């Protein structure tokens, strides 16, 4: 058995660190560029320019060309892309991952009406999820170096392990959930067969990891409820990369964005949120709390601007379209009711502009992160590292990051309690300079305690935890 | 310390066993009649014509007259009614009990949008709940006989115990939840203060009882999550009273209803459900499953009638109005799509007619009970005792009754899985006479194992469980 850190590494995730465009001018017919997304930006730098193999789905025509070539070097990575049938991919990704698993793990269903699995869902959509997982397992079995630690990422890929373990007993398998995990009452909303497939798939790993002990306990409770022995578990929250953040914060684009924001905010206090418009992020109740504050304390009007940098997400999915509309209606109603010729209460900006988001976090007085349920919420931690102004963090206990930050100086925002969130906002805005400094410093220490390297090390250590 | 069964008994519940109308012709100015409702019909006969004192809220003008008189004998009961301020009662009953606690315990919120506790909810509605509970506690303290076992019923009355224990250490306090109990993820949707009030109120009892070990575990998990030691717990499902059922089944009204139904059903197989139109009962997905069956197997058309005896409930509450509309739209769409001149697939009857409901259960071939979450569901057990035709029971694992009946011959209906529910319906309809008889006999034995007296005994025994 290899010691931790000496095994070859294989990363397995739905989305890879590099994406390829067909380019007839390029010597190998494709042009590579680094991909985006939370998982890739967190994990990517840790394995770039190493021998680690990264297995992911082909997403573009260029990706599909590369998929035929086996393990391919590009942009510092060794990637192995898997060409999947587009209809199968749609069933797997849209119907199962986005519309079923994401919903149960985040508790987003309106249970009186949804889910209502139609006849054929298990034999159709769920069979596609099984197929895709089988294709990933085939790739791991074919391409993982002898004795590798295979780090399987997220809820897209829960069913690989039994097949891989049977064929490749030399490998060590770790699964990591970037989402929360559904407690029994929510996991039971899945068809029985699906629930048991997931739990059986997960427990075939040597260990399963979570961002928070809350999600670890929900996983263990769901195992108990289904009468399934769990595998070994570990808790290992991801951390932002401070160098990376500093690089963006000191870029010209961020500087320009800061002066644009200064013109918007003027002398007012600046409350900031940076989110996808995602059902779990609770953007709407955040605005309702802000409105409640303006309503209860008219003296606040004109003294504070809420900068909401919320870019659309999963458009075309009816629940997301409906929510985006409700969010925008809320913004318009609040701005119409409280705004004046010289003051717009909510500065709503739906552009997905990373340097602008970083700039907003730099100059925020208060940052709001109030999800109803959230695997970690890296923005909360980034905000702490980026702030030039001892930004106060208004944080929901339902974010995974609460476990590290809840006792370290945040202002608590119960996500379902508009009144309590309004009070947290007021308290954060009213804190004295001393209190702001004290809280911000405590938060910086809590966030700086971990780097992305800790997270990778802990996955590798977890690979050795279970001797079986 | 008194032995179990020798203590005086005090029942405490929101609704009492007798209600009074102002009647100037009556010698004491009021006319009494026995009340209705599941709790009263289950518990009532057990304590009628005993010395037990039943404490409840005054609901009518006649009740309010009686409230002034202290403990009053009527219809075989000794009742003590509490006159509450109507606005306070509305806040307590509508805003807290029906719109908050019922929703969290049954998991009925659409969490992306609801709840969103407005500022003032805790100081307003929740304060009313506290007030009402304090008034009940005052009555217990004043009127409970020395050393009594005080049996507090349901989620309306969770906060009595600390006050009662402090003032009357001679009493033994038992709380029984007729609903499910919210697991941590749902109980956390309440404002923090409310959640802790509830858990602190409950654990001041000598024991807390539940219909199913599922709800007991959810209670224990919620205590753990809130870092609160639970009190002793017990599981004690309520049972129907067979004599009571037989009396109604052999009434003239039931006989008339049976011939009316025979005319509706003819030679077709008869699938029956009897429910309030309650969000938790899952009436709509039941119809969707029936439609899926008619769609997939056209030969079924004309051979089966779904008798849905679903009477409206909580009209005026927007979520209930919306659901009732959706249910009726579903029925109309199905009848329009599959019905013929001689056959209406769903016979939908919204009248609340108890003998008719009993009659329908007597002549049903299949009874459907598919709630998304339900404390017990006494109808499932009543159906087993009432059937003249070895009725097959299609039952959701999310009903508390599943614990007693799940292994005793039911057909499993996953409430969120329309496809699986359609298969369960088909299997139940297609079972051979032998299999029907075998399953029905096993179910009868499981149901007959308990009577209402067991339930009362177990509460009294639980009163002695905790020596503290």
PDB file of N, CA and C in Angstrom, chain A residues 266-355:
ATOM      1  N   UNK A 266     -21.357  56.254  -4.153  1.00  0.00           N
ATOM      2  CA  UNK A 266     -21.134  57.563  -3.529  1.00  0.00           C
ATOM      3  C   UNK A 266     -20.757  57.402  -2.067  1.00  0.00           C
ATOM      4  N   UNK A 267     -21.392  58.196  -1.224  1.00  0.00           N
ATOM      5  CA  UNK A 267     -21.075  58.156   0.216  1.00  0.00           C
ATOM      6  C   UNK A 267     -21.887  57.112   0.975  1.00  0.00           C
ATOM      7  N   UNK A 268     -22.778  56.450   0.288  1.00  0.00           N
ATOM      8  CA  UNK A 268     -23.648  55.490   0.981  1.00  0.00           C
ATOM      9  C   UNK A 268     -22.850  54.280   1.446  1.00  0.00           C
ATOM     10  N   UNK A 269     -23.394  53.581   2.418  1.00  0.00           N
ATOM     11  CA  UNK A 269     -22.837  52.277   2.781  1.00  0.00           C
ATOM     12  C   UNK A 269     -23.182  51.301   1.660  1.00  0.00           C
ATOM     13  N   UNK A 270     -22.314  50.296   1.478  1.00  0.00           N
ATOM     14  CA  UNK A 270     -22.460  49.399   0.328  1.00  0.00           C
ATOM     15  C   UNK A 270     -22.656  47.967   0.826  1.00  0.00           C
ATOM     16  N   UNK A 271     -23.862  47.476   0.634  1.00  0.00           N
ATOM     17  CA  UNK A 271     -24.174  46.067   0.920  1.00  0.00           C
ATOM     18  C   UNK A 271     -24.025  45.308  -0.398  1.00  0.00           C
ATOM     19  N   UNK A 272     -23.353  44.159  -0.371  1.00  0.00           N
ATOM     20  CA  UNK A 272     -23.056  43.446  -1.618  1.00  0.00           C
ATOM     21  C   UNK A 272     -23.463  41.985  -1.513  1.00  0.00           C
ATOM     22  N   UNK A 273     -24.031  41.485  -2.602  1.00  0.00           N
ATOM     23  CA  UNK A 273     -24.127  40.030  -2.744  1.00  0.00           C
ATOM     24  C   UNK A 273     -23.673  39.645  -4.146  1.00  0.00           C
ATOM     25  N   UNK A 274     -23.015  38.486  -4.248  1.00  0.00           N
ATOM     26  CA  UNK A 274     -22.533  37.960  -5.525  1.00  0.00           C
ATOM     27  C   UNK A 274     -23.016  36.511  -5.606  1.00  0.00           C
ATOM     28  N   UNK A 275     -23.906  36.246  -6.541  1.00  0.00           N
ATOM     29  CA  UNK A 275     -24.532  34.922  -6.647  1.00  0.00           C
ATOM     30  C   UNK A 275     -24.934  34.652  -8.083  1.00  0.00           C
ATOM     31  N   UNK A 276     -25.014  33.371  -8.426  1.00  0.00           N
ATOM     32  CA  UNK A 276     -25.905  32.994  -9.522  1.00  0.00           C
ATOM     33  C   UNK A 276     -27.343  33.191  -9.018  1.00  0.00           C
ATOM     34  N   UNK A 277     -28.286  33.447  -9.931  1.00  0.00           N
ATOM     35  CA  UNK A 277     -29.695  33.426  -9.502  1.00  0.00           C
ATOM     36  C   UNK A 277     -30.089  31.966  -9.415  1.00  0.00           C
ATOM     37  N   UNK A 278     -29.837  31.404  -8.278  1.00  0.00           N
ATOM     38  CA  UNK A 278     -29.996  29.976  -8.051  1.00  0.00           C
ATOM     39  C   UNK A 278     -31.033  29.847  -6.930  1.00  0.00           C
ATOM     40  N   UNK A 279     -31.938  28.883  -7.089  1.00  0.00           N
ATOM     41  CA  UNK A 279     -33.037  28.728  -6.133  1.00  0.00           C
ATOM     42  C   UNK A 279     -32.543  28.647  -4.693  1.00  0.00           C
ATOM     43  N   UNK A 280     -31.373  28.055  -4.505  1.00  0.00           N
ATOM     44  CA  UNK A 280     -30.865  27.846  -3.143  1.00  0.00           C
ATOM     45  C   UNK A 280     -30.262  29.103  -2.530  1.00  0.00           C
ATOM     46  N   UNK A 281     -29.973  30.123  -3.349  1.00  0.00           N
ATOM     47  CA  UNK A 281     -29.191  31.265  -2.858  1.00  0.00           C
ATOM     48  C   UNK A 281     -30.039  32.266  -2.075  1.00  0.00           C
ATOM     49  N   UNK A 282     -31.361  32.195  -2.271  1.00  0.00           N
ATOM     50  CA  UNK A 282     -32.251  32.997  -1.423  1.00  0.00           C
ATOM     51  C   UNK A 282     -32.120  34.495  -1.660  1.00  0.00           C
ATOM     52  N   UNK A 283     -31.932  34.836  -2.922  1.00  0.00           N
ATOM     53  CA  UNK A 283     -31.753  36.235  -3.311  1.00  0.00           C
ATOM     54  C   UNK A 283     -32.992  37.052  -2.931  1.00  0.00           C
ATOM     55  N   UNK A 284     -34.159  36.462  -3.182  1.00  0.00           N
ATOM     56  CA  UNK A 284     -35.404  37.223  -2.993  1.00  0.00           C
ATOM     57  C   UNK A 284     -35.625  37.602  -1.532  1.00  0.00           C
ATOM     58  N   UNK A 285     -35.484  36.629  -0.619  1.00  0.00           N
ATOM     59  CA  UNK A 285     -35.707  36.979   0.786  1.00  0.00           C
ATOM     60  C   UNK A 285     -34.649  37.983   1.272  1.00  0.00           C
ATOM     61  N   UNK A 286     -33.455  37.957   0.662  1.00  0.00           N
ATOM     62  CA  UNK A 286     -32.449  38.960   1.004  1.00  0.00           C
ATOM     63  C   UNK A 286     -32.953  40.363   0.686  1.00  0.00           C
ATOM     64  N   UNK A 287     -33.584  40.513  -0.475  1.00  0.00           N
ATOM     65  CA  UNK A 287     -34.151  41.814  -0.842  1.00  0.00           C
ATOM     66  C   UNK A 287     -35.328  42.176   0.070  1.00  0.00           C
ATOM     67  N   UNK A 288     -36.126  41.166   0.401  1.00  0.00           N
ATOM     68  CA  UNK A 288     -37.269  41.436   1.287  1.00  0.00           C
ATOM     69  C   UNK A 288     -36.784  41.956   2.641  1.00  0.00           C
ATOM     70  N   UNK A 289     -35.664  41.398   3.114  1.00  0.00           N
ATOM     71  CA  UNK A 289     -35.120  41.859   4.397  1.00  0.00           C
ATOM     72  C   UNK A 289     -34.632  43.300   4.281  1.00  0.00           C
ATOM     73  N   UNK A 290     -33.995  43.608   3.171  1.00  0.00           N
ATOM     74  CA  UNK A 290     -33.520  44.980   2.947  1.00  0.00           C
ATOM     75  C   UNK A 290     -34.711  45.939   2.918  1.00  0.00           C
ATOM     76  N   UNK A 291     -35.779  45.523   2.219  1.00  0.00           N
ATOM     77  CA  UNK A 291     -36.984  46.354   2.162  1.00  0.00           C
ATOM     78  C   UNK A 291     -37.596  46.529   3.552  1.00  0.00           C
ATOM     79  N   UNK A 292     -37.596  45.458   4.325  1.00  0.00           N
ATOM     80  CA  UNK A 292     -38.163  45.542   5.679  1.00  0.00           C
ATOM     81  C   UNK A 292     -37.397  46.574   6.505  1.00  0.00           C
ATOM     82  N   UNK A 293     -36.088  46.616   6.291  1.00  0.00           N
ATOM     83  CA  UNK A 293     -35.260  47.578   7.017  1.00  0.00           C
ATOM     84  C   UNK A 293     -35.587  49.012   6.584  1.00  0.00           C
ATOM     85  N   UNK A 294     -35.709  49.221   5.291  1.00  0.00           N
ATOM     86  CA  UNK A 294     -36.047  50.564   4.790  1.00  0.00           C
ATOM     87  C   UNK A 294     -37.437  50.979   5.265  1.00  0.00           C
ATOM     88  N   UNK A 295     -38.332  50.011   5.387  1.00  0.00           N
ATOM     89  CA  UNK A 295     -39.690  50.299   5.818  1.00  0.00           C
ATOM     90  C   UNK A 295     -39.716  50.680   7.299  1.00  0.00           C
ATOM     91  N   UNK A 296     -38.999  49.888   8.105  1.00  0.00           N
ATOM     92  CA  UNK A 296     -39.058  50.095   9.560  1.00  0.00           C
ATOM     93  C   UNK A 296     -38.236  51.308   9.999  1.00  0.00           C
ATOM     94  N   UNK A 297     -37.189  51.626   9.228  1.00  0.00           N
ATOM     95  CA  UNK A 297     -36.299  52.713   9.638  1.00  0.00           C
ATOM     96  C   UNK A 297     -36.096  53.676   8.473  1.00  0.00           C
ATOM     97  N   UNK A 298     -37.042  54.579   8.283  1.00  0.00           N
ATOM     98  CA  UNK A 298     -36.970  55.480   7.117  1.00  0.00           C
ATOM     99  C   UNK A 298     -35.666  56.285   7.057  1.00  0.00           C
ATOM    100  N   UNK A 299     -35.015  56.478   8.206  1.00  0.00           N
ATOM    101  CA  UNK A 299     -33.759  57.233   8.182  1.00  0.00           C
ATOM    102  C   UNK A 299     -32.665  56.524   7.388  1.00  0.00           C
ATOM    103  N   UNK A 300     -32.817  55.244   7.184  1.00  0.00           N
ATOM    104  CA  UNK A 300     -31.819  54.506   6.399  1.00  0.00           C
ATOM    105  C   UNK A 300     -31.872  54.881   4.918  1.00  0.00           C
ATOM    106  N   UNK A 301     -33.044  55.328   4.480  1.00  0.00           N
ATOM    107  CA  UNK A 301     -33.211  55.555   3.040  1.00  0.00           C
ATOM    108  C   UNK A 301     -32.198  56.593   2.568  1.00  0.00           C
ATOM    109  N   UNK A 302     -31.548  56.291   1.485  1.00  0.00           N
ATOM    110  CA  UNK A 302     -30.524  57.189   0.957  1.00  0.00           C
ATOM    111  C   UNK A 302     -29.139  56.955   1.534  1.00  0.00           C
ATOM    112  N   UNK A 303     -29.062  56.191   2.619  1.00  0.00           N
ATOM    113  CA  UNK A 303     -27.748  56.021   3.272  1.00  0.00           C
ATOM    114  C   UNK A 303     -27.076  54.714   2.896  1.00  0.00           C
ATOM    115  N   UNK A 304     -27.758  53.870   2.151  1.00  0.00           N
ATOM    116  CA  UNK A 304     -27.208  52.543   1.871  1.00  0.00           C
ATOM    117  C   UNK A 304     -27.647  52.093   0.482  1.00  0.00           C
ATOM    118  N   UNK A 305     -26.727  51.470  -0.249  1.00  0.00           N
ATOM    119  CA  UNK A 305     -27.035  50.882  -1.557  1.00  0.00           C
ATOM    120  C   UNK A 305     -26.759  49.386  -1.464  1.00  0.00           C
ATOM    121  N   UNK A 306     -27.714  48.605  -1.964  1.00  0.00           N
ATOM    122  CA  UNK A 306     -27.556  47.156  -2.006  1.00  0.00           C
ATOM    123  C   UNK A 306     -27.098  46.796  -3.424  1.00  0.00           C
ATOM    124  N   UNK A 307     -25.841  46.444  -3.576  1.00  0.00           N
ATOM    125  CA  UNK A 307     -25.318  46.021  -4.877  1.00  0.00           C
ATOM    126  C   UNK A 307     -25.513  44.528  -5.049  1.00  0.00           C
ATOM    127  N   UNK A 308     -26.380  44.166  -5.973  1.00  0.00           N
ATOM    128  CA  UNK A 308     -26.707  42.747  -6.170  1.00  0.00           C
ATOM    129  C   UNK A 308     -26.149  42.303  -7.513  1.00  0.00           C
ATOM    130  N   UNK A 309     -25.087  41.509  -7.461  1.00  0.00           N
ATOM    131  CA  UNK A 309     -24.423  41.047  -8.674  1.00  0.00           C
ATOM    132  C   UNK A 309     -24.838  39.603  -8.886  1.00  0.00           C
ATOM    133  N   UNK A 310     -26.026  39.459  -9.474  1.00  0.00           N
ATOM    134  CA  UNK A 310     -26.708  38.165  -9.557  1.00  0.00           C
ATOM    135  C   UNK A 310     -26.926  37.827 -11.017  1.00  0.00           C
ATOM    136  N   UNK A 311     -26.146  36.890 -11.506  1.00  0.00           N
ATOM    137  CA  UNK A 311     -26.262  36.572 -12.920  1.00  0.00           C
ATOM    138  C   UNK A 311     -27.139  35.346 -13.120  1.00  0.00           C
ATOM    139  N   UNK A 312     -27.903  35.353 -14.223  1.00  0.00           N
ATOM    140  CA  UNK A 312     -28.883  34.282 -14.463  1.00  0.00           C
ATOM    141  C   UNK A 312     -28.213  32.915 -14.576  1.00  0.00           C
ATOM    142  N   UNK A 313     -28.993  31.899 -14.305  1.00  0.00           N
ATOM    143  CA  UNK A 313     -28.484  30.541 -14.246  1.00  0.00           C
ATOM    144  C   UNK A 313     -29.591  29.575 -14.631  1.00  0.00           C
ATOM    145  N   UNK A 314     -29.244  28.542 -15.367  1.00  0.00           N
ATOM    146  CA  UNK A 314     -30.199  27.489 -15.763  1.00  0.00           C
ATOM    147  C   UNK A 314     -31.472  28.058 -16.383  1.00  0.00           C
ATOM    148  N   UNK A 315     -31.302  29.094 -17.192  1.00  0.00           N
ATOM    149  CA  UNK A 315     -32.468  29.644 -17.876  1.00  0.00           C
ATOM    150  C   UNK A 315     -33.074  28.557 -18.751  1.00  0.00           C
ATOM    151  N   UNK A 316     -34.382  28.583 -18.871  1.00  0.00           N
ATOM    152  CA  UNK A 316     -35.076  27.547 -19.635  1.00  0.00           C
ATOM    153  C   UNK A 316     -35.633  26.464 -18.733  1.00  0.00           C
ATOM    154  N   UNK A 317     -35.075  26.326 -17.520  1.00  0.00           N
ATOM    155  CA  UNK A 317     -35.702  25.418 -16.549  1.00  0.00           C
ATOM    156  C   UNK A 317     -36.829  26.214 -15.877  1.00  0.00           C
ATOM    157  N   UNK A 318     -38.072  25.742 -15.981  1.00  0.00           N
ATOM    158  CA  UNK A 318     -39.204  26.576 -15.537  1.00  0.00           C
ATOM    159  C   UNK A 318     -39.054  27.119 -14.114  1.00  0.00           C
ATOM    160  N   UNK A 319     -38.597  26.299 -13.174  1.00  0.00           N
ATOM    161  CA  UNK A 319     -38.481  26.780 -11.786  1.00  0.00           C
ATOM    162  C   UNK A 319     -37.473  27.931 -11.696  1.00  0.00           C
ATOM    163  N   UNK A 320     -36.429  27.897 -12.528  1.00  0.00           N
ATOM    164  CA  UNK A 320     -35.431  28.973 -12.506  1.00  0.00           C
ATOM    165  C   UNK A 320     -35.952  30.229 -13.193  1.00  0.00           C
ATOM    166  N   UNK A 321     -36.663  30.044 -14.289  1.00  0.00           N
ATOM    167  CA  UNK A 321     -37.250  31.201 -14.982  1.00  0.00           C
ATOM    168  C   UNK A 321     -38.230  31.921 -14.061  1.00  0.00           C
ATOM    169  N   UNK A 322     -39.057  31.133 -13.378  1.00  0.00           N
ATOM    170  CA  UNK A 322     -40.053  31.715 -12.484  1.00  0.00           C
ATOM    171  C   UNK A 322     -39.373  32.468 -11.340  1.00  0.00           C
ATOM    172  N   UNK A 323     -38.300  31.869 -10.817  1.00  0.00           N
ATOM    173  CA  UNK A 323     -37.604  32.516  -9.702  1.00  0.00           C
ATOM    174  C   UNK A 323     -36.912  33.798 -10.161  1.00  0.00           C
ATOM    175  N   UNK A 324     -36.270  33.749 -11.322  1.00  0.00           N
ATOM    176  CA  UNK A 324     -35.587  34.946 -11.833  1.00  0.00           C
ATOM    177  C   UNK A 324     -36.593  36.088 -11.990  1.00  0.00           C
ATOM    178  N   UNK A 325     -37.773  35.757 -12.495  1.00  0.00           N
ATOM    179  CA  UNK A 325     -38.824  36.778 -12.640  1.00  0.00           C
ATOM    180  C   UNK A 325     -39.232  37.346 -11.280  1.00  0.00           C
ATOM    181  N   UNK A 326     -39.388  36.459 -10.311  1.00  0.00           N
ATOM    182  CA  UNK A 326     -39.809  36.905  -8.978  1.00  0.00           C
ATOM    183  C   UNK A 326     -38.740  37.807  -8.354  1.00  0.00           C
ATOM    184  N   UNK A 327     -37.475  37.467  -8.575  1.00  0.00           N
ATOM    185  CA  UNK A 327     -36.380  38.273  -8.031  1.00  0.00           C
ATOM    186  C   UNK A 327     -36.400  39.668  -8.650  1.00  0.00           C
ATOM    187  N   UNK A 328     -36.544  39.707  -9.969  1.00  0.00           N
ATOM    188  CA  UNK A 328     -36.503  41.006 -10.654  1.00  0.00           C
ATOM    189  C   UNK A 328     -37.732  41.840 -10.285  1.00  0.00           C
ATOM    190  N   UNK A 329     -38.875  41.176 -10.148  1.00  0.00           N
ATOM    191  CA  UNK A 329     -40.081  41.901  -9.724  1.00  0.00           C
ATOM    192  C   UNK A 329     -39.886  42.506  -8.331  1.00  0.00           C
ATOM    193  N   UNK A 330     -39.229  41.771  -7.475  1.00  0.00           N
ATOM    194  CA  UNK A 330     -38.970  42.261  -6.116  1.00  0.00           C
ATOM    195  C   UNK A 330     -38.066  43.502  -6.162  1.00  0.00           C
ATOM    196  N   UNK A 331     -37.007  43.424  -6.972  1.00  0.00           N
ATOM    197  CA  UNK A 331     -36.099  44.567  -7.103  1.00  0.00           C
ATOM    198  C   UNK A 331     -36.866  45.794  -7.617  1.00  0.00           C
ATOM    199  N   UNK A 332     -37.656  45.577  -8.649  1.00  0.00           N
ATOM    200  CA  UNK A 332     -38.368  46.714  -9.245  1.00  0.00           C
ATOM    201  C   UNK A 332     -39.362  47.326  -8.252  1.00  0.00           C
ATOM    202  N   UNK A 333     -40.041  46.459  -7.512  1.00  0.00           N
ATOM    203  CA  UNK A 333     -41.019  46.966  -6.542  1.00  0.00           C
ATOM    204  C   UNK A 333     -40.316  47.772  -5.446  1.00  0.00           C
ATOM    205  N   UNK A 334     -39.187  47.294  -4.984  1.00  0.00           N
ATOM    206  CA  UNK A 334     -38.471  47.987  -3.905  1.00  0.00           C
ATOM    207  C   UNK A 334     -37.905  49.316  -4.414  1.00  0.00           C
ATOM    208  N   UNK A 335     -37.303  49.275  -5.602  1.00  0.00           N
ATOM    209  CA  UNK A 335     -36.749  50.522  -6.144  1.00  0.00           C
ATOM    210  C   UNK A 335     -37.855  51.538  -6.431  1.00  0.00           C
ATOM    211  N   UNK A 336     -39.021  51.050  -6.880  1.00  0.00           N
ATOM    212  CA  UNK A 336     -40.131  51.969  -7.154  1.00  0.00           C
ATOM    213  C   UNK A 336     -40.667  52.565  -5.853  1.00  0.00           C
ATOM    214  N   UNK A 337     -40.727  51.732  -4.812  1.00  0.00           N
ATOM    215  CA  UNK A 337     -41.347  52.203  -3.580  1.00  0.00           C
ATOM    216  C   UNK A 337     -40.438  53.151  -2.804  1.00  0.00           C
ATOM    217  N   UNK A 338     -39.147  52.844  -2.749  1.00  0.00           N
ATOM    218  CA  UNK A 338     -38.266  53.612  -1.860  1.00  0.00           C
ATOM    219  C   UNK A 338     -37.308  54.547  -2.601  1.00  0.00           C
ATOM    220  N   UNK A 339     -37.073  54.289  -3.903  1.00  0.00           N
ATOM    221  CA  UNK A 339     -36.079  55.066  -4.625  1.00  0.00           C
ATOM    222  C   UNK A 339     -36.470  56.535  -4.757  1.00  0.00           C
ATOM    223  N   UNK A 340     -35.472  57.377  -4.950  1.00  0.00           N
ATOM    224  CA  UNK A 340     -35.703  58.808  -5.173  1.00  0.00           C
ATOM    225  C   UNK A 340     -34.941  59.202  -6.438  1.00  0.00           C
ATOM    226  N   UNK A 341     -34.985  60.489  -6.783  1.00  0.00           N
ATOM    227  CA  UNK A 341     -34.259  60.960  -7.961  1.00  0.00           C
ATOM    228  C   UNK A 341     -32.759  60.744  -7.810  1.00  0.00           C
ATOM    229  N   UNK A 342     -32.292  60.757  -6.585  1.00  0.00           N
ATOM    230  CA  UNK A 342     -30.836  60.688  -6.379  1.00  0.00           C
ATOM    231  C   UNK A 342     -30.376  59.377  -5.770  1.00  0.00           C
ATOM    232  N   UNK A 343     -31.309  58.469  -5.525  1.00  0.00           N
ATOM    233  CA  UNK A 343     -30.918  57.228  -4.825  1.00  0.00           C
ATOM    234  C   UNK A 343     -31.740  56.043  -5.288  1.00  0.00           C
ATOM    235  N   UNK A 344     -31.042  54.998  -5.754  1.00  0.00           N
ATOM    236  CA  UNK A 344     -31.682  53.731  -6.114  1.00  0.00           C
ATOM    237  C   UNK A 344     -31.273  52.705  -5.057  1.00  0.00           C
ATOM    238  N   UNK A 345     -32.252  52.186  -4.308  1.00  0.00           N
ATOM    239  CA  UNK A 345     -31.893  51.296  -3.189  1.00  0.00           C
ATOM    240  C   UNK A 345     -31.104  50.064  -3.611  1.00  0.00           C
ATOM    241  N   UNK A 346     -31.568  49.404  -4.694  1.00  0.00           N
ATOM    242  CA  UNK A 346     -30.878  48.179  -5.119  1.00  0.00           C
ATOM    243  C   UNK A 346     -30.243  48.419  -6.486  1.00  0.00           C
ATOM    244  N   UNK A 347     -28.918  48.311  -6.522  1.00  0.00           N
ATOM    245  CA  UNK A 347     -28.184  48.361  -7.789  1.00  0.00           C
ATOM    246  C   UNK A 347     -28.046  46.919  -8.263  1.00  0.00           C
ATOM    247  N   UNK A 348     -28.892  46.568  -9.244  1.00  0.00           N
ATOM    248  CA  UNK A 348     -28.981  45.172  -9.670  1.00  0.00           C
ATOM    249  C   UNK A 348     -28.224  44.995 -10.978  1.00  0.00           C
ATOM    250  N   UNK A 349     -27.222  44.134 -10.962  1.00  0.00           N
ATOM    251  CA  UNK A 349     -26.385  43.954 -12.151  1.00  0.00           C
ATOM    252  C   UNK A 349     -26.284  42.466 -12.472  1.00  0.00           C
ATOM    253  N   UNK A 350     -26.933  42.033 -13.560  1.00  0.00           N
ATOM    254  CA  UNK A 350     -26.970  40.604 -13.882  1.00  0.00           C
ATOM    255  C   UNK A 350     -25.803  40.120 -14.749  1.00  0.00           C
ATOM    256  N   UNK A 351     -24.800  40.978 -15.017  1.00  0.00           N
ATOM    257  CA  UNK A 351     -23.695  40.503 -15.866  1.00  0.00           C
ATOM    258  C   UNK A 351     -22.743  39.628 -15.057  1.00  0.00           C
ATOM    259  N   UNK A 352     -22.318  38.560 -15.701  1.00  0.00           N
ATOM    260  CA  UNK A 352     -21.386  37.636 -15.063  1.00  0.00           C
ATOM    261  C   UNK A 352     -19.967  38.133 -15.367  1.00  0.00           C
ATOM    262  N   UNK A 353     -19.447  38.990 -14.493  1.00  0.00           N
ATOM    263  CA  UNK A 353     -18.178  39.685 -14.740  1.00  0.00           C
ATOM    264  C   UNK A 353     -17.295  39.451 -13.510  1.00  0.00           C
ATOM    265  N   UNK A 354     -16.369  38.525 -13.631  1.00  0.00           N
ATOM    266  CA  UNK A 354     -15.599  38.097 -12.459  1.00  0.00           C
ATOM    267  C   UNK A 354     -14.797  39.240 -11.822  1.00  0.00           C
ATOM    268  N   UNK A 355     -14.032  40.020 -12.596  1.00  0.00           N
ATOM    269  CA  UNK A 355     -13.293  41.123 -11.954  1.00  0.00           C
ATOM    270  C   UNK A 355     -14.231  42.133 -11.268  1.00  0.00           C
TER     271      UNK A 355
END
